[in-house]
């Protein structure tokens, strides 16, 4: 396509998976549309289109023609979530439903129904049917014009059939339960949306910005990068940015799920949608809206529906055959068994989109619950894959370790090689420290944790690193740069031609203590070695123990670091390891396992192992809050640096799949039993109608358990 553009259109009135398909088909028919994704939960259509061929007006019209409404984005944001279904209304509905059900059951049982049926004249029944059934009939007719059969179509045919056979009272009761079913469907969809809406409702709407003439409160959309935003105690931080003045304790639960607030002062990075508790701060804006970590989380959760699980594809396929199958059974009942009453029962009992809902309701419940606890799950697909995964690969630096290594030992060449503690470095003549100066400059723009350690050491000595020229990161190896006319290479020993014997003796000793060595070469000469030590995250042993207990057949540590450091760690954790790997080696290992038929989970920091995470069947990024790269690369992002979330998300995935299977099994049994009983005349139409919301309610109740999980 010559010209492509992505637009988002809010769509209101979709209650069921089949509704999203209607909207999708209706839009897809227009010219210039290359891709359409319609979301039931976030109530929007995301469309790839060629603006030369199709206008947004035409898209709005297509949506309206399909029987749904379009609202302006601004209004959508302001709507109060879940207000449509207040407790009293639901209670009232429940009572009315119960009374009618009781009357119907008792009436049918005593044979009173027959009597009543004869008593209700058509001129009372018909207007009642029309009035009560209007909203549903309207949908059915609109769909019919689009040449689509919806689940209510069958029930409407059932109502007409009941009228034709003169069962007026039955027809009225059918219409009543048809409306109840419609409400249940809408309520179910609304509940699925709730978690996501609750999340989106936390998005900041306005900000207090420092202007030339003083402070002004402006809508969030008008804030620009670089603006200074003022946040008072108890207020929502409206933007992502850096604190430039003031101190506050910040509740970041909306992003990390962590209840303990964190301290933030000048220089700290703060996130939009978190709350400044004690203290007031000024923040220099770095991003607003979708350019914030919170905005990205919302967007990814809203669009998680697009990453469907395989079971859902199967269920969707099945539901598209389901209605024709039911029509077939109805036809057989009518023309072979010649039982019009049973035919009505068949048409009525089948009225349920439960098959299509069984999977997404459960997935969305878990995705929504996850988002509240610092787990960003990008789609049901990943929960499904994770539940069945058998290989777990783990990155070391920044993932198992805190990723905040300290330089603890320094080796310098001053008429022979010396090893000293970092504290002693300060006493060295400045000439001997030049290599640290050059190394810190070369590492100036590297994001690697070891680079941070080198810079930190240099700052400890009271210096600021110089500006490097021609900086180049060597992924998984080190960095290279020109500093003050000298070529500086910092990183693995591999970058050195050969090591003098007296150095090797000392480095081996350091390595056996589990240190990571950073070799500093100036103009091709080894000038010094820095020994860094990183700390294992305290919760790792427990979490890895749990993961081993969850039955992964292979758990392996993959690292670019030296074999000594890796072996030490792997032995303590009782897992296998491979060391001295380049980023492409990690990808190769993931592929090897996949080619052997394994399903691979990779846990990494999401920054320098992003390609391996993307290659894995499920890539999990550690501590991804604030790192766009990590959020982007991972399938599941842990927004809090907490290893316990890894076994947690595995358990959530398995639990979710259990619920999905239960939902599908329950719906299948219900429909099979219902259709059989109805076709053979054992299920009176009014009972069938009363029962038709049971699968929806069952799925909802079963899946609700997932919303409450920790
Ligand atoms: P891991 O696989 O443990 O996350 P990396 O692949 O990031 O490790 O890096 C592998 C090794 O390369 C590190 O242990 C370190 O020795 C070296 N290295 C990489 N980047 C740098 C850097 N910026 N400065 C110094 N050493 C580096
Ligand atoms: Mg790493």
XYZ file of C-alpha atoms and ligand atoms in Angstrom:
738
model
C 0.000 0.000 0.000
C 1.362 3.370 -1.030
C -0.004 5.264 1.920
C -0.701 3.760 5.314
C -2.026 5.280 8.482
C -3.228 3.888 11.782
C -6.435 5.257 13.285
C -8.287 4.409 16.457
C -12.085 4.667 16.569
C -14.029 4.154 19.818
C -17.022 1.842 19.288
C -19.870 1.573 21.771
C -22.490 -1.149 22.102
C -20.491 -4.323 21.550
C -21.546 -6.958 24.073
C -20.212 -10.130 22.619
C -17.362 -11.519 20.593
C -19.621 -11.812 17.569
C -20.247 -8.063 17.763
C -16.535 -7.404 17.257
C -16.659 -9.624 14.180
C -19.601 -7.644 12.782
C -17.806 -4.355 13.240
C -14.655 -5.863 11.784
C -16.400 -7.178 8.675
C -18.338 -3.976 8.178
C -15.139 -1.894 8.214
C -13.123 -4.399 6.204
C -15.565 -4.107 3.304
C -14.524 -0.472 2.720
C -11.814 0.262 0.154
C -8.277 1.115 1.331
C -8.424 -0.880 4.561
C -5.415 -3.117 5.115
C -5.989 -4.333 8.661
C -8.713 -4.070 11.284
C -8.586 -5.154 14.905
C -11.703 -4.662 17.024
C -11.496 -4.825 20.803
C -14.460 -5.812 22.946
C -12.824 -4.785 26.195
C -11.297 -1.470 25.267
C -14.281 -0.744 22.972
C -12.326 0.442 20.010
C -11.331 -0.427 16.470
C -7.701 -0.024 15.422
C -7.523 0.331 11.669
C -4.655 0.417 9.173
C -5.884 2.378 6.202
C -4.947 4.390 3.169
C -6.251 7.920 3.859
C -6.443 8.616 0.116
C -8.990 5.866 -0.364
C -11.156 6.034 2.724
C -12.180 8.748 5.195
C -12.905 8.440 8.895
C -16.483 9.551 8.135
C -16.986 6.478 5.977
C -15.611 4.277 8.744
C -17.982 5.835 11.281
C -20.845 5.208 8.886
C -19.840 1.563 8.424
C -19.823 1.109 12.206
C -23.247 2.728 12.579
C -24.627 0.632 9.726
C -23.536 -2.471 11.595
C -25.657 -1.311 14.516
C -23.081 0.239 16.839
C -22.244 3.740 18.006
C -19.139 5.875 17.601
C -18.174 8.352 20.319
C -15.520 11.055 20.271
C -12.322 9.968 22.076
C -12.563 12.812 24.570
C -15.991 11.663 25.805
C -14.847 8.082 26.088
C -12.090 9.080 28.497
C -14.431 10.959 30.778
C -17.013 8.235 31.179
C -17.160 6.754 34.643
C -16.325 3.068 34.500
C -18.990 0.552 35.317
C -21.608 3.133 36.243
C -24.135 1.489 33.929
C -24.581 -1.516 36.171
C -25.253 -0.258 39.645
C -25.962 -2.705 42.476
C -29.665 -1.721 43.001
C -30.519 -2.189 39.326
C -28.850 -5.577 39.278
C -30.611 -6.633 42.477
C -33.969 -5.532 41.052
C -33.263 -7.462 37.860
C -32.355 -10.518 39.885
C -35.601 -10.339 41.881
C -37.781 -9.906 38.773
C -35.921 -12.751 37.099
C -36.413 -14.990 40.128
C -40.143 -14.247 40.388
C -40.765 -14.865 36.695
C -38.665 -18.024 36.792
C -40.607 -19.270 39.827
C -43.975 -18.530 38.231
C -42.901 -20.178 34.991
C -41.499 -23.290 36.639
C -44.455 -23.773 38.993
C -46.916 -22.902 36.221
C -45.391 -25.348 33.799
C -45.201 -28.023 36.462
C -48.840 -27.711 37.476
C -49.895 -27.549 33.856
C -51.227 -24.020 34.487
C -49.217 -22.715 31.586
C -51.471 -24.420 29.121
C -54.474 -22.761 30.733
C -52.877 -19.325 30.788
C -51.785 -19.702 27.187
C -55.370 -20.127 26.187
C -56.383 -17.114 28.250
C -53.889 -14.574 26.897
C -55.404 -13.022 23.768
C -53.134 -12.077 20.858
C -54.010 -8.370 21.102
C -52.422 -8.241 24.554
C -49.504 -10.551 23.813
C -48.412 -9.024 20.523
C -47.868 -5.425 21.755
C -46.115 -6.826 24.831
C -43.780 -8.863 22.668
C -43.056 -5.885 20.438
C -42.412 -3.517 23.331
C -40.316 -5.874 25.399
C -38.384 -7.316 22.489
C -37.791 -4.135 20.493
C -34.111 -3.534 21.387
C -33.181 -7.107 20.573
C -35.322 -7.355 17.429
C -33.697 -4.168 16.176
C -30.267 -5.771 16.505
C -31.453 -8.912 14.741
C -32.930 -6.947 11.847
C -29.828 -4.758 11.508
C -27.695 -7.874 11.424
C -30.028 -9.461 8.893
C -29.559 -6.474 6.586
C -25.818 -7.140 6.863
C -26.599 -10.753 6.001
C -25.510 -11.924 9.429
C -27.117 -14.337 11.831
C -26.558 -13.509 15.481
C -27.455 -15.665 18.465
C -30.569 -13.551 19.051
C -31.699 -14.357 15.510
C -32.421 -17.926 16.528
C -34.356 -16.860 19.556
C -36.360 -14.377 17.490
C -37.225 -17.162 15.085
C -38.279 -19.149 18.152
C -40.552 -16.298 19.262
C -42.120 -16.082 15.803
C -42.595 -19.852 15.749
C -44.295 -19.707 19.139
C -46.619 -16.983 17.851
C -47.476 -18.968 14.738
C -48.438 -21.981 16.820
C -50.590 -19.696 18.938
C -48.489 -20.087 22.121
C -48.832 -16.435 23.047
C -47.875 -16.783 26.681
C -44.801 -18.789 25.737
C -43.794 -16.089 23.260
C -44.042 -13.385 25.929
C -41.945 -15.405 28.372
C -39.395 -16.098 25.627
C -39.051 -12.408 24.908
C -38.632 -11.688 28.581
C -35.784 -14.168 28.920
C -34.311 -12.952 25.667
C -33.971 -9.526 27.260
C -32.534 -11.057 30.417
C -30.005 -12.923 28.293
C -29.129 -9.708 26.516
C -28.503 -8.020 29.876
C -26.391 -10.890 31.091
C -24.292 -10.701 27.950
C -23.785 -6.981 28.361
C -23.008 -7.399 32.017
C -20.471 -10.114 31.229
C -18.741 -7.941 28.648
C -18.807 -5.023 31.054
C -17.195 -7.093 33.787
C -14.446 -8.174 31.411
C -13.845 -4.524 30.624
C -13.875 -3.453 34.230
C -10.296 -4.319 35.134
C -8.950 -2.457 32.135
C -11.280 0.497 32.608
C -10.296 0.766 36.262
C -6.692 0.894 35.154
C -7.321 3.489 32.451
C -9.309 5.594 34.904
C -6.082 6.258 36.821
C -4.639 8.139 33.842
C -3.909 11.768 34.722
C -6.252 14.304 33.101
C -4.532 17.603 33.857
C -1.275 19.060 35.117
C -0.196 22.147 37.004
C 2.475 23.728 34.866
C 4.945 26.470 35.806
C 4.550 29.313 33.304
C 6.159 32.735 33.024
C 3.277 34.332 34.915
C 2.843 31.607 37.508
C 1.222 28.219 37.827
C -1.628 27.164 35.570
C -3.694 24.015 35.509
C -3.935 22.745 31.931
C -5.332 19.618 30.246
C -2.742 16.851 30.043
C -2.790 16.966 26.235
C -1.405 20.521 26.275
C 1.671 19.698 28.379
C 4.891 19.620 26.382
C 8.179 17.844 26.903
C 10.458 20.090 28.943
C 7.587 21.782 30.823
C 8.014 22.035 34.568
C 5.126 20.381 36.359
C 4.345 21.051 40.010
C 3.054 18.168 42.110
C 1.710 18.757 45.618
C 1.354 16.170 48.393
C -1.369 13.626 47.675
C -1.504 14.449 43.975
C -1.165 12.254 40.945
C 2.060 12.825 39.031
C 0.770 13.715 35.554
C 3.892 13.068 33.466
C 6.989 10.899 33.171
C 10.051 12.951 33.976
C 12.897 13.919 36.250
C 12.537 15.553 39.624
C 14.286 18.920 39.500
C 13.382 20.159 42.958
C 11.827 18.904 46.174
C 11.493 15.522 47.820
C 8.521 13.195 48.079
C 7.627 9.642 48.932
C 5.941 8.174 45.907
C 3.345 5.436 45.764
C 4.117 3.608 42.519
C 1.570 0.828 42.998
C -0.310 1.804 39.830
C 2.723 0.708 37.840
C 4.743 -1.717 39.941
C 1.979 -3.125 42.131
C 4.319 -2.467 45.048
C 2.554 -1.016 48.068
C 5.729 0.324 49.724
C 6.318 3.912 48.592
C 9.740 4.968 47.298
C 11.719 8.110 48.063
C 12.369 10.546 45.244
C 14.542 13.654 45.224
C 16.288 15.748 42.586
C 17.530 13.606 39.708
C 15.051 10.774 40.385
C 12.897 9.520 37.563
C 9.171 9.554 38.308
C 6.259 7.948 36.455
C 2.919 9.352 35.374
C -0.095 7.964 37.290
C 1.914 7.404 40.464
C 1.077 9.417 43.574
C 3.308 11.863 45.429
C 2.455 11.271 49.068
C 4.480 13.311 51.500
C 6.271 16.282 50.036
C 5.978 18.413 46.976
C 8.103 18.131 43.839
C 8.816 19.838 40.544
C 9.188 17.540 37.588
C 10.730 18.268 34.218
C 8.421 16.599 31.703
C 9.947 13.885 29.528
C 6.745 12.329 28.218
C 2.957 12.546 28.441
C 0.078 10.217 27.563
C 1.141 7.255 25.466
C 4.781 8.340 25.753
C 4.808 7.399 29.420
C 5.386 3.985 30.967
C 1.822 4.053 32.293
C 0.433 5.051 28.895
C 2.291 2.195 27.238
C 1.023 -0.299 29.808
C -2.578 0.836 29.243
C -2.214 0.662 25.499
C -0.651 -2.816 25.591
C -3.270 -4.143 28.004
C -6.065 -2.605 25.920
C -4.713 -4.305 22.841
C -3.848 -7.619 24.533
C -7.071 -9.021 23.084
C -5.379 -9.049 19.660
C -2.851 -11.684 20.772
C -5.324 -14.509 20.905
C -4.621 -17.882 22.391
C -4.889 -20.874 20.089
C -7.817 -22.286 22.052
C -9.644 -19.073 21.309
C -9.024 -19.399 17.578
C -10.482 -22.892 17.722
C -13.453 -21.709 19.780
C -14.071 -18.780 17.417
C -14.004 -21.110 14.472
C -16.374 -23.471 16.223
C -18.819 -20.692 17.148
C -19.035 -19.668 13.507
C -20.266 -23.195 12.682
C -22.394 -23.412 15.782
C -25.418 -21.367 14.684
C -25.796 -23.207 11.332
C -25.540 -26.516 13.208
C -28.314 -25.437 15.566
C -30.461 -24.344 12.613
C -29.887 -27.802 11.139
C -30.993 -29.515 14.353
C -34.044 -27.229 14.475
C -34.897 -28.124 10.863
C -34.609 -31.839 11.644
C -36.803 -31.444 14.718
C -39.390 -29.527 12.700
C -39.534 -31.534 9.499
C -38.622 -35.051 10.563
C -39.804 -35.199 14.140
C -42.648 -32.799 13.322
C -42.542 -31.225 16.760
C -42.939 -27.423 16.563
C -42.730 -26.925 20.339
C -39.432 -28.834 20.535
C -38.176 -26.803 17.569
C -38.807 -23.605 19.476
C -36.949 -25.096 22.456
C -33.947 -25.960 20.256
C -33.778 -22.440 18.841
C -34.047 -20.946 22.289
C -31.669 -23.100 24.309
C -28.806 -22.504 21.883
C -28.942 -18.757 22.236
C -25.590 -18.140 23.826
C -22.248 -16.821 22.728
C -20.608 -18.650 25.592
C -18.175 -20.539 23.364
C -16.675 -17.342 22.052
C -16.531 -15.820 25.541
C -15.095 -18.789 27.428
C -11.455 -17.980 26.657
C -11.239 -14.184 26.477
C -13.140 -13.596 29.710
C -10.657 -15.730 31.636
C -7.607 -14.317 29.835
C -8.713 -10.736 30.360
C -9.437 -11.366 34.015
C -5.850 -12.551 34.503
C -4.324 -9.835 32.338
C -6.279 -7.198 34.258
C -5.362 -8.693 37.634
C -1.723 -8.923 36.517
C -1.595 -5.279 35.492
C -2.670 -4.282 38.995
C 0.184 -6.246 40.526
C 3.081 -5.142 38.344
C 2.733 -7.811 35.656
C 2.243 -6.647 32.097
C 0.973 -9.593 30.038
C 0.659 -8.713 26.387
C -1.947 -11.286 25.428
C -3.771 -14.522 26.149
C -1.448 -16.231 23.706
C 1.470 -15.785 26.095
C -0.431 -17.118 29.090
C -1.377 -20.175 27.057
C 2.212 -20.734 25.872
C 3.674 -20.108 29.317
C 1.297 -22.626 30.891
C 2.721 -25.319 28.613
C 6.396 -24.262 28.552
C 9.089 -26.746 29.607
C 12.403 -24.915 29.154
C 13.460 -21.925 31.236
C 16.518 -19.897 30.233
C 17.824 -17.164 32.497
C 20.171 -14.277 31.847
C 22.601 -13.399 34.616
C 23.735 -9.788 34.754
C 20.892 -7.461 35.665
C 18.471 -10.359 35.820
C 19.625 -12.758 38.521
C 21.944 -10.157 39.954
C 20.935 -6.668 40.970
C 22.776 -5.291 37.965
C 24.561 -2.796 40.178
C 28.076 -4.212 40.237
C 30.746 -2.501 42.309
C 34.414 -2.343 41.363
C 36.093 -4.071 44.301
C 39.589 -4.788 42.982
C 41.942 -2.918 40.695
C 45.032 -4.269 38.920
C 47.509 -1.658 37.796
C 50.823 -1.844 36.001
C 53.375 0.205 37.910
C 56.733 -1.422 37.262
C 55.081 -4.836 37.438
C 51.444 -5.776 38.068
C 49.818 -5.042 41.434
C 46.451 -6.032 42.810
C 44.789 -3.683 45.257
C 41.466 -2.983 46.924
C 39.454 -0.168 45.415
C 39.842 1.901 48.586
C 43.603 1.957 48.096
C 43.351 3.351 44.559
C 43.021 6.908 45.866
C 46.575 6.829 47.131
C 47.989 6.061 43.683
C 49.947 8.673 41.698
C 47.563 10.268 39.138
C 49.628 8.983 36.201
C 48.751 5.416 37.202
C 45.051 6.308 37.235
C 44.971 7.483 33.646
C 43.606 4.171 32.442
C 40.606 4.548 34.780
C 40.046 8.029 33.419
C 40.094 6.764 29.827
C 37.913 3.751 30.652
C 35.287 5.913 32.349
C 35.218 8.193 29.302
C 34.818 5.240 26.933
C 31.981 3.874 29.066
C 30.278 7.241 29.296
C 27.377 6.397 26.979
C 27.112 2.663 27.595
C 23.932 1.395 29.258
C 25.640 -1.734 30.570
C 25.631 -2.163 34.359
C 29.425 -2.633 34.292
C 29.784 0.720 32.528
C 27.859 2.273 35.386
C 30.270 0.638 37.839
C 33.305 2.065 36.035
C 31.781 5.550 35.923
C 30.849 5.246 39.581
C 34.407 4.350 40.580
C 35.685 7.333 38.681
C 33.228 9.692 40.341
C 34.271 8.250 43.715
C 37.750 9.441 42.893
C 36.286 12.904 42.415
C 36.482 13.276 38.640
C 34.081 13.738 35.774
C 34.719 11.576 32.721
C 35.871 13.223 29.497
C 33.885 13.205 26.275
C 34.575 10.166 24.053
C 34.709 10.344 20.244
C 33.508 7.615 17.976
C 31.862 5.603 20.744
C 30.840 2.075 19.794
C 29.130 -0.570 21.952
C 30.344 -4.117 21.316
C 27.273 -6.089 22.482
C 28.125 -8.852 24.930
C 31.814 -7.924 24.816
C 32.432 -4.334 25.832
C 32.889 -0.862 24.385
C 35.332 0.967 22.191
C 35.976 4.715 21.830
C 38.579 7.335 21.062
C 39.456 9.485 24.063
C 41.881 12.398 23.782
C 43.407 10.881 20.650
C 43.888 7.446 22.220
C 42.051 4.318 21.190
C 40.365 2.798 24.257
C 38.855 -0.696 24.328
C 37.121 -1.871 27.520
C 35.597 -5.266 28.177
C 36.332 -8.961 27.929
C 39.742 -10.547 27.841
C 38.785 -11.771 24.364
C 39.613 -8.257 23.179
C 43.261 -8.745 24.190
C 45.695 -10.624 22.009
C 47.464 -12.469 24.799
C 47.925 -12.087 28.517
C 51.359 -11.889 30.140
C 51.917 -14.809 32.513
C 52.188 -12.780 35.718
C 48.793 -11.182 35.045
C 47.106 -14.468 34.431
C 48.073 -15.715 37.896
C 46.285 -12.757 39.534
C 43.234 -12.788 37.251
C 42.678 -16.495 37.830
C 42.664 -15.826 41.552
C 40.141 -12.998 41.089
C 37.961 -15.070 38.792
C 37.827 -17.934 41.254
C 36.324 -15.456 43.736
C 33.434 -14.979 41.296
C 34.471 -11.521 40.066
C 33.752 -10.168 36.606
C 36.900 -8.730 35.067
C 36.973 -5.630 32.925
C 40.127 -5.314 30.820
C 41.213 -1.830 29.784
C 43.343 -1.496 26.661
C 44.881 1.762 25.533
C 46.167 1.831 21.952
C 46.270 -1.958 21.896
C 48.118 -2.294 25.230
C 46.578 -3.777 28.379
C 46.848 -0.981 30.957
C 44.712 -2.249 33.799
C 42.046 -4.656 34.977
C 39.011 -3.854 37.117
C 37.358 -6.558 39.197
C 33.612 -6.078 39.615
C 31.312 -7.909 41.972
C 27.562 -7.972 41.562
C 25.059 -9.049 44.188
C 22.508 -11.788 43.707
C 18.940 -10.539 44.137
C 17.982 -11.758 47.603
C 14.735 -13.456 46.540
C 16.350 -15.424 43.688
C 17.176 -18.744 45.441
C 13.623 -19.111 46.734
C 12.071 -18.167 43.360
C 14.318 -20.514 41.361
C 13.524 -23.274 43.842
C 9.812 -22.717 43.204
C 10.342 -22.706 39.443
C 12.237 -26.011 39.643
C 9.286 -27.347 41.612
C 6.899 -26.225 38.860
C 8.347 -28.927 36.660
C 10.471 -27.279 33.957
C 12.538 -30.009 32.326
C 15.500 -27.710 31.600
C 16.504 -24.654 33.601
C 19.668 -23.008 32.376
C 21.692 -19.900 33.116
C 22.966 -18.127 29.996
C 25.604 -15.456 30.431
C 28.176 -13.423 28.607
C 30.208 -13.377 31.778
C 33.123 -15.726 32.538
C 32.635 -19.395 33.383
C 33.869 -19.052 36.974
C 31.213 -16.527 37.935
C 28.530 -18.516 36.133
C 29.536 -21.871 37.651
C 29.494 -20.455 41.177
C 26.008 -19.116 40.819
C 24.601 -22.084 38.908
C 25.867 -24.497 41.552
C 24.168 -22.575 44.373
C 20.902 -22.460 42.433
C 21.147 -26.108 41.312
C 20.748 -25.252 37.638
C 22.866 -25.738 34.511
C 24.845 -22.912 32.882
C 26.580 -21.810 29.698
C 29.059 -18.914 29.920
C 30.994 -16.537 27.677
C 28.088 -16.271 25.289
C 27.547 -13.510 22.775
C 23.998 -12.186 22.298
C 23.713 -14.245 19.093
C 24.758 -17.375 21.004
C 21.790 -16.845 23.312
C 19.458 -16.650 20.304
C 21.031 -19.802 18.883
C 20.453 -21.721 22.141
C 16.797 -20.614 22.251
C 16.369 -21.816 18.665
C 18.113 -25.127 19.412
C 15.613 -25.930 22.126
C 12.723 -24.833 19.915
C 13.917 -27.069 17.079
C 13.890 -29.984 19.500
C 10.198 -29.284 20.076
C 10.541 -27.498 23.409
C 8.607 -24.414 24.422
C 11.096 -21.886 25.718
C 10.666 -19.204 28.354
C 13.515 -16.717 28.594
C 13.913 -14.327 31.496
C 16.179 -11.364 30.839
C 16.696 -7.709 31.596
C 15.154 -6.841 28.233
C 17.936 -4.456 27.306
C 21.003 -6.255 26.000
C 19.203 -9.580 25.632
C 16.133 -8.212 23.843
C 16.689 -10.336 20.685
C 16.785 -13.573 22.705
C 13.630 -12.532 24.572
C 11.888 -11.889 21.276
C 13.029 -15.246 19.888
C 11.781 -17.185 22.934
C 8.196 -18.455 22.919
C 7.655 -16.318 25.981
C 10.164 -13.563 26.769
C 9.912 -12.167 30.288
C 11.669 -8.886 31.052
C 12.749 -8.070 34.582
C 12.182 -4.623 36.077
C 10.862 -3.154 32.861
C 9.283 -0.012 34.335
C 10.869 3.001 32.717
C 12.612 0.993 30.006
C 10.793 1.309 26.699
C 13.132 -1.212 25.087
C 12.350 -3.849 27.690
C 8.577 -3.248 27.560
C 8.761 -3.422 23.796
C 10.899 -6.567 23.601
C 9.150 -8.728 26.169
C 5.933 -10.702 25.896
C 5.509 -10.377 29.618
C 7.101 -7.473 31.454
C 7.686 -7.463 35.194
C 7.279 -3.856 36.239
C 8.779 -4.468 39.643
C 12.226 -5.924 40.231
C 11.014 -8.967 42.061
C 11.858 -12.533 41.073
C 8.841 -13.868 42.940
C 6.780 -12.535 40.053
C 8.300 -15.193 37.760
C 6.880 -18.271 39.538
C 3.756 -16.154 40.156
C 3.135 -15.553 36.482
C 3.747 -19.228 35.668
C 1.144 -20.206 38.249
C -1.268 -17.539 36.969
C -0.848 -18.888 33.438
C -1.594 -22.445 34.496
C -4.552 -21.418 36.627
C -5.931 -19.338 33.764
C -5.704 -22.270 31.368
C -7.481 -24.492 33.873
C -10.309 -21.953 34.072
C -10.433 -21.671 30.265
C -10.732 -25.437 29.929
C -13.431 -25.546 32.579
C -15.335 -22.755 30.826
C -15.202 -24.527 27.494
C -16.050 -27.919 28.979
C -18.973 -26.498 30.903
C -20.347 -24.693 27.851
C -19.970 -27.804 25.705
C -21.757 -30.032 28.199
C -24.509 -27.467 28.698
C -25.144 -27.050 24.980
C -24.964 -30.750 24.177
C -27.341 -31.637 26.978
C -29.663 -28.690 26.281
C -29.882 -29.348 22.554
C -30.474 -33.079 23.034
C -33.189 -32.597 25.638
C -34.815 -29.845 23.576
C -34.741 -31.780 20.294
C -36.406 -34.789 21.906
C -39.079 -32.651 23.484
C -37.951 -33.034 27.107
C -37.262 -29.331 27.577
C -40.230 -26.961 27.415
C -39.332 -23.743 25.511
C -39.891 -21.542 28.558
C -37.400 -23.592 30.570
C -34.958 -23.500 27.709
C -35.281 -19.724 27.592
C -34.856 -19.393 31.349
C -31.681 -21.481 31.236
C -29.989 -19.805 28.285
C -27.981 -17.327 30.348
C -26.542 -20.045 32.563
C -23.356 -20.624 30.508
C -22.591 -16.896 30.402
C -23.100 -16.584 34.135
C -21.110 -19.757 34.772
C -18.183 -18.474 32.752
C -18.356 -15.133 34.474
C -18.428 -16.643 37.952
C -15.674 -19.112 37.166
C -13.432 -16.463 35.608
C -14.039 -13.954 38.382
C -11.855 -16.118 40.575
C -8.949 -14.985 38.412
C -9.627 -11.301 38.989
C -9.113 -11.707 42.706
C -5.873 -13.679 42.497
C -2.776 -12.072 43.949
P 25.130 -11.145 30.617
O 24.905 -12.195 29.598
O 25.608 -11.726 31.903
O 23.955 -10.242 30.824
P 26.425 -9.342 28.751
O 26.092 -10.151 27.549
O 25.737 -8.064 28.939
O 26.364 -10.220 30.084
O 27.978 -9.046 28.716
C 28.911 -10.099 28.701
C 30.241 -9.654 29.204
O 30.788 -8.660 28.317
C 30.205 -8.988 30.551
O 30.301 -9.922 31.605
C 31.426 -8.080 30.502
O 32.570 -8.824 30.851
C 31.519 -7.693 29.043
N 30.919 -6.383 28.796
C 29.826 -6.119 28.076
N 29.574 -4.817 28.004
C 30.528 -4.203 28.732
C 30.814 -2.827 29.058
N 30.047 -1.807 28.630
N 31.883 -2.566 29.810
C 32.640 -3.581 30.267
N 32.436 -4.874 29.996
C 31.401 -5.207 29.232
Mg 22.279 -9.029 30.791
